[in-house]
C-alpha cells in the first residue's frame, strides 16, 4: 500500500476497511476489536488459498517458505516493540500470554510468601491469571499474596500506592499500559530507579499496541502482551514479550509437537527462546495477518494515529462534559493536561448503560456497554458506556454522536427531575 504519512484522514481511509466501506453505522468499539484493513484480510486469505502447509516441519518449499515468513514477522514484531527476535513469543492472544507468564514463570520461581501487585480494576485477563496461580501454588503449599493497588481519579495506576505496598517479598508488578475503560496511560515512570531491579514488571499493552508507539525498553518491561485483533490483526493471535534477563527463569510452556524441549534421562530439557514457549502448530494465518497489520500501522504512522485519537478524545470529552446527568468516568476527562488515547467511558442518569447502548445502536452508533471485563468487585465499577475510536473515526462521527447523546440527555432530564 502507498505510504500515507501525515495527518490521518478517516474519509480517505474508509476504503481500506471493507466492513466500513458501505456501512451506515458509526463504529465506536475499537477498544473491543478493530476493523481489518485489506492487506490483513489478504494475508490471512493467502495462506489458505496458496501453498497451504505447516511451518517448521517439512523440508519442501511450501513449508520452508512459511517458516521464513513467520521468522520475518517475528523480526518485524521485535522491531515494532524495540525488542530482539528471541524475546518475541507468538500466542493465541493476550490472555494466553499472561497465563503463560503465570504458569511458565510463576510456578517455577515463586516461593512461599512471595507477592504480586496488581489492580483489581484492570481487565480480567490481567487479574484472573494471578488468582489462578495463587490457587495452584496453594495446592503445593506455597502461599502467594496478591496485593491490590489503587487507581487515581485520572484512571492511572497510583504509583504512590504501589511504592508504599512494595516489600522485600514483591516479585512482580502487573500493570495495564493503556486502560481499556478509563483510557489512561500508565508507564510507572515515577518509580524508575526506586524499585528493586529484581522486581519484574508485566505490562498489558493490548490497548496501546495499535494506538501509540510502544517501546518495551523504555517501559522497563520484563513481560508485555499484545492482542492482534485490537491492532488491525486477526482474532486468536497475540504476542508475549519476554525480556532476555528472565529467559532462564522460564520453564517450557505447552510441551509437545514443535515445542522447544529436548528429552533427557532426567526429563524434558527446555530449549532456547522463543521456541521454549511455543508448543504445537502455530497460528500461521494469524501471524501472517499480524505482520500485515504491523505494516499498515507503521505506514499510517503510530504517532499520527495517537494524535488523531487524542484530538477525537478531547472533542468527545468537551462535547459530553456539559450534558445534564452525564458523568465521565476516571480518565483524561479529569486529567490536568490534554491527554487522550481514544477511549472515553461515561454514565447517563435516568437510563441503564445497557439500555442506552441499545438505543444508540438503533440510532446507528455502535458502542460497548457493561463493566467491560473488569472483574466483579463493588459499586466502584458500575456499568458504563464506552466509546473508542481509531483512524477510521472522523470528527464528524464524534459530532453526530455527541448530538445524539445530548438529545437523549435532554429527553431524560424531566424524568430525573421527577425522581
GROMACS .gro file of C-alpha atoms in nm, residues 74-322:
model
  249
   74UNK     CA    1   0.890  -1.224   1.440
   75UNK     CA    2   1.170  -0.988   1.341
   76UNK     CA    3   0.909  -0.733   1.231
   77UNK     CA    4   0.731  -0.759   1.566
   78UNK     CA    5   1.058  -0.724   1.756
   79UNK     CA    6   1.138  -0.404   1.569
   80UNK     CA    7   0.785  -0.276   1.632
   81UNK     CA    8   0.837  -0.310   2.009
   82UNK     CA    9   1.206  -0.225   2.037
   83UNK     CA   10   1.291  -0.586   2.127
   84UNK     CA   11   1.506  -0.870   1.993
   85UNK     CA   12   1.354  -1.158   1.791
   86UNK     CA   13   1.431  -1.417   2.060
   87UNK     CA   14   1.223  -1.208   2.304
   88UNK     CA   15   0.907  -1.242   2.091
   89UNK     CA   16   0.667  -1.530   2.155
   90UNK     CA   17   0.356  -1.583   1.942
   91UNK     CA   18   0.049  -1.678   2.147
   92UNK     CA   19  -0.326  -1.729   2.091
   93UNK     CA   20  -0.384  -1.383   2.242
   94UNK     CA   21  -0.305  -1.151   2.530
   95UNK     CA   22  -0.496  -1.368   2.778
   96UNK     CA   23  -0.289  -1.669   2.675
   97UNK     CA   24   0.028  -1.464   2.705
   98UNK     CA   25  -0.044  -1.358   3.062
   99UNK     CA   26  -0.138  -1.712   3.159
  100UNK     CA   27   0.190  -1.827   3.005
  101UNK     CA   28   0.374  -1.587   3.236
  102UNK     CA   29   0.182  -1.720   3.536
  103UNK     CA   30   0.248  -2.084   3.452
  104UNK     CA   31   0.593  -2.075   3.293
  105UNK     CA   32   0.744  -1.816   3.528
  106UNK     CA   33   0.522  -1.813   3.839
  107UNK     CA   34   0.505  -2.186   3.906
  108UNK     CA   35   0.878  -2.224   3.856
  109UNK     CA   36   1.011  -1.931   4.056
  110UNK     CA   37   0.771  -1.812   4.327
  111UNK     CA   38   0.830  -1.919   4.685
  112UNK     CA   39   0.601  -1.934   4.986
  113UNK     CA   40   0.514  -1.580   5.095
  114UNK     CA   41   0.604  -1.404   4.769
  115UNK     CA   42   0.385  -1.119   4.645
  116UNK     CA   43   0.241  -0.985   4.319
  117UNK     CA   44   0.099  -0.633   4.299
  118UNK     CA   45  -0.199  -0.581   4.068
  119UNK     CA   46  -0.501  -0.358   4.010
  120UNK     CA   47  -0.841  -0.521   4.067
  121UNK     CA   48  -0.988  -0.258   3.830
  122UNK     CA   49  -0.791  -0.385   3.531
  123UNK     CA   50  -0.918  -0.623   3.264
  124UNK     CA   51  -0.993  -0.973   3.390
  125UNK     CA   52  -0.709  -1.104   3.173
  126UNK     CA   53  -0.462  -0.914   3.391
  127UNK     CA   54  -0.626  -1.027   3.716
  128UNK     CA   55  -0.752  -1.384   3.684
  129UNK     CA   56  -0.419  -1.544   3.581
  130UNK     CA   57  -0.264  -1.432   3.912
  131UNK     CA   58  -0.563  -1.558   4.110
  132UNK     CA   59  -0.541  -1.892   3.930
  133UNK     CA   60  -0.168  -1.902   4.001
  134UNK     CA   61  -0.238  -1.831   4.368
  135UNK     CA   62  -0.481  -2.124   4.387
  136UNK     CA   63  -0.243  -2.356   4.204
  137UNK     CA   64   0.054  -2.270   4.425
  138UNK     CA   65  -0.160  -2.325   4.735
  139UNK     CA   66  -0.201  -2.689   4.629
  140UNK     CA   67   0.177  -2.724   4.662
  141UNK     CA   68   0.191  -2.549   4.999
  142UNK     CA   69   0.314  -2.216   4.867
  143UNK     CA   70   0.122  -1.904   4.967
  144UNK     CA   71   0.115  -1.625   4.709
  145UNK     CA   72  -0.003  -1.285   4.832
  146UNK     CA   73  -0.192  -1.077   4.576
  147UNK     CA   74  -0.164  -0.713   4.681
  148UNK     CA   75  -0.411  -0.473   4.514
  149UNK     CA   76  -0.313  -0.115   4.439
  150UNK     CA   77  -0.537   0.185   4.374
  151UNK     CA   78  -0.627   0.375   4.057
  152UNK     CA   79  -0.623   0.755   4.058
  153UNK     CA   80  -0.902   0.990   3.951
  154UNK     CA   81  -0.711   1.022   3.624
  155UNK     CA   82  -0.758   0.649   3.564
  156UNK     CA   83  -0.388   0.573   3.607
  157UNK     CA   84  -0.218   0.326   3.838
  158UNK     CA   85  -0.147   0.505   4.166
  159UNK     CA   86   0.232   0.491   4.173
  160UNK     CA   87   0.246   0.631   4.527
  161UNK     CA   88   0.025   0.347   4.645
  162UNK     CA   89   0.239   0.096   4.456
  163UNK     CA   90   0.557   0.233   4.612
  164UNK     CA   91   0.400   0.211   4.959
  165UNK     CA   92   0.299  -0.152   4.907
  166UNK     CA   93   0.623  -0.285   4.763
  167UNK     CA   94   0.806  -0.507   5.012
  168UNK     CA   95   1.107  -0.732   5.013
  169UNK     CA   96   0.878  -1.017   4.901
  170UNK     CA   97   0.739  -0.836   4.595
  171UNK     CA   98   0.830  -1.034   4.286
  172UNK     CA   99   0.615  -0.883   4.011
  173UNK     CA  100   0.403  -0.574   3.941
  174UNK     CA  101   0.125  -0.622   3.685
  175UNK     CA  102   0.025  -0.303   3.500
  176UNK     CA  103  -0.215  -0.206   3.224
  177UNK     CA  104  -0.031   0.026   2.988
  178UNK     CA  105  -0.345   0.186   2.841
  179UNK     CA  106  -0.656   0.119   3.046
  180UNK     CA  107  -0.939  -0.038   2.849
  181UNK     CA  108  -1.216   0.152   3.036
  182UNK     CA  109  -1.053   0.473   3.159
  183UNK     CA  110  -0.834   0.538   2.856
  184UNK     CA  111  -0.544   0.645   3.079
  185UNK     CA  112  -0.176   0.569   3.023
  186UNK     CA  113   0.047   0.417   3.292
  187UNK     CA  114   0.422   0.381   3.239
  188UNK     CA  115   0.543   0.363   3.604
  189UNK     CA  116   0.789   0.638   3.509
  190UNK     CA  117   0.760   0.787   3.858
  191UNK     CA  118   0.904   0.467   4.004
  192UNK     CA  119   1.212   0.447   3.781
  193UNK     CA  120   1.517   0.383   3.993
  194UNK     CA  121   1.311   0.334   4.308
  195UNK     CA  122   1.221  -0.030   4.259
  196UNK     CA  123   1.447  -0.321   4.341
  197UNK     CA  124   1.570  -0.438   3.998
  198UNK     CA  125   1.477  -0.792   4.096
  199UNK     CA  126   1.107  -0.695   4.083
  200UNK     CA  127   0.969  -0.783   3.741
  201UNK     CA  128   0.728  -0.558   3.552
  202UNK     CA  129   0.449  -0.710   3.342
  203UNK     CA  130   0.264  -0.472   3.108
  204UNK     CA  131  -0.065  -0.542   2.932
  205UNK     CA  132  -0.026  -0.346   2.607
  206UNK     CA  133  -0.343  -0.480   2.445
  207UNK     CA  134  -0.496  -0.133   2.403
  208UNK     CA  135  -0.180   0.065   2.339
  209UNK     CA  136  -0.019  -0.165   2.081
  210UNK     CA  137  -0.209  -0.031   1.781
  211UNK     CA  138  -0.280   0.319   1.908
  212UNK     CA  139   0.055   0.471   2.001
  213UNK     CA  140   0.427   0.391   1.992
  214UNK     CA  141   0.522   0.118   2.240
  215UNK     CA  142   0.886   0.057   2.333
  216UNK     CA  143   0.933  -0.223   2.586
  217UNK     CA  144   1.283  -0.097   2.667
  218UNK     CA  145   1.154   0.248   2.759
  219UNK     CA  146   0.882   0.087   2.972
  220UNK     CA  147   1.138  -0.128   3.151
  221UNK     CA  148   0.910  -0.424   3.086
  222UNK     CA  149   1.015  -0.779   3.165
  223UNK     CA  150   0.692  -0.914   3.018
  224UNK     CA  151   0.444  -0.747   2.785
  225UNK     CA  152   0.145  -0.878   2.592
  226UNK     CA  153  -0.044  -0.759   2.286
  227UNK     CA  154  -0.367  -0.871   2.122
  228UNK     CA  155  -0.350  -0.869   1.742
  229UNK     CA  156  -0.725  -0.820   1.699
  230UNK     CA  157  -0.703  -0.481   1.875
  231UNK     CA  158  -0.435  -0.362   1.631
  232UNK     CA  159  -0.592  -0.444   1.291
  233UNK     CA  160  -0.493  -0.814   1.312
  234UNK     CA  161  -0.694  -1.134   1.334
  235UNK     CA  162  -0.856  -1.278   1.649
  236UNK     CA  163  -0.677  -1.567   1.817
  237UNK     CA  164  -0.330  -1.419   1.772
  238UNK     CA  165  -0.114  -1.243   2.029
  239UNK     CA  166   0.238  -1.151   2.126
  240UNK     CA  167   0.422  -1.215   2.452
  241UNK     CA  168   0.743  -1.021   2.504
  242UNK     CA  169   0.989  -1.187   2.743
  243UNK     CA  170   1.298  -0.984   2.828
  244UNK     CA  171   1.621  -1.178   2.794
  245UNK     CA  172   1.705  -1.140   3.161
  246UNK     CA  173   1.405  -1.361   3.252
  247UNK     CA  174   1.467  -1.636   2.998
  248UNK     CA  175   1.650  -1.859   3.244
  249UNK     CA  176   1.353  -1.831   3.482
  250UNK     CA  177   1.104  -1.973   3.231
  251UNK     CA  178   1.008  -2.338   3.206
  252UNK     CA  179   0.889  -2.493   2.881
  253UNK     CA  180   0.529  -2.397   2.807
  254UNK     CA  181   0.290  -2.631   2.623
  255UNK     CA  182   0.549  -2.906   2.558
  256UNK     CA  183   0.451  -3.128   2.272
  257UNK     CA  184   0.486  -3.113   1.896
  258UNK     CA  185   0.731  -2.849   1.780
  259UNK     CA  186   0.793  -2.734   2.139
  260UNK     CA  187   1.137  -2.624   2.247
  261UNK     CA  188   1.234  -2.917   2.464
  262UNK     CA  189   1.483  -3.198   2.442
  263UNK     CA  190   1.427  -3.539   2.601
  264UNK     CA  191   1.693  -3.644   2.853
  265UNK     CA  192   1.720  -3.925   3.107
  266UNK     CA  193   1.609  -3.684   3.379
  267UNK     CA  194   1.312  -3.542   3.185
  268UNK     CA  195   1.247  -3.257   2.945
  269UNK     CA  196   1.521  -3.000   2.899
  270UNK     CA  197   1.398  -2.656   2.785
  271UNK     CA  198   1.546  -2.533   2.459
  272UNK     CA  199   1.632  -2.176   2.370
  273UNK     CA  200   1.377  -1.897   2.348
  274UNK     CA  201   1.134  -1.832   2.193
  275UNK     CA  202   1.075  -2.198   2.098
  276UNK     CA  203   1.060  -2.281   2.469
  277UNK     CA  204   0.727  -2.101   2.494
  278UNK     CA  205   0.572  -2.206   2.163
  279UNK     CA  206   0.427  -2.556   2.152
  280UNK     CA  207   0.219  -2.711   1.877
  281UNK     CA  208   0.131  -2.583   1.532
  282UNK     CA  209   0.145  -2.203   1.524
  283UNK     CA  210  -0.149  -1.993   1.409
  284UNK     CA  211   0.017  -1.941   1.072
  285UNK     CA  212  -0.252  -1.727   0.901
  286UNK     CA  213  -0.299  -1.521   1.217
  287UNK     CA  214   0.073  -1.450   1.245
  288UNK     CA  215   0.093  -1.358   0.876
  289UNK     CA  216  -0.202  -1.124   0.927
  290UNK     CA  217  -0.021  -0.971   1.225
  291UNK     CA  218   0.274  -0.894   1.002
  292UNK     CA  219   0.044  -0.720   0.755
  293UNK     CA  220  -0.120  -0.527   1.039
  294UNK     CA  221   0.217  -0.401   1.161
  295UNK     CA  222   0.295  -0.283   0.809
  296UNK     CA  223  -0.033  -0.088   0.797
  297UNK     CA  224   0.026   0.065   1.140
  298UNK     CA  225   0.378   0.174   1.051
  299UNK     CA  226   0.261   0.302   0.712
  300UNK     CA  227  -0.003   0.521   0.876
  301UNK     CA  228   0.242   0.619   1.150
  302UNK     CA  229   0.173   0.538   1.513
  303UNK     CA  230   0.247   0.893   1.619
  304UNK     CA  231  -0.010   1.019   1.367
  305UNK     CA  232  -0.263   0.761   1.491
  306UNK     CA  233  -0.201   0.873   1.851
  307UNK     CA  234  -0.250   1.239   1.763
  308UNK     CA  235  -0.570   1.160   1.571
  309UNK     CA  236  -0.714   0.973   1.868
  310UNK     CA  237  -0.604   1.247   2.107
  311UNK     CA  238  -0.797   1.507   1.906
  312UNK     CA  239  -1.108   1.291   1.892
  313UNK     CA  240  -1.086   1.216   2.265
  314UNK     CA  241  -1.070   1.585   2.353
  315UNK     CA  242  -1.357   1.660   2.114
  316UNK     CA  243  -1.565   1.386   2.272
  317UNK     CA  244  -1.488   1.498   2.628
  318UNK     CA  245  -1.563   1.863   2.553
  319UNK     CA  246  -1.891   1.768   2.389
  320UNK     CA  247  -2.011   1.532   2.661
  321UNK     CA  248  -1.892   1.718   2.972
  322UNK     CA  249  -2.169   1.982   2.986
   0.00000   0.00000   0.00000
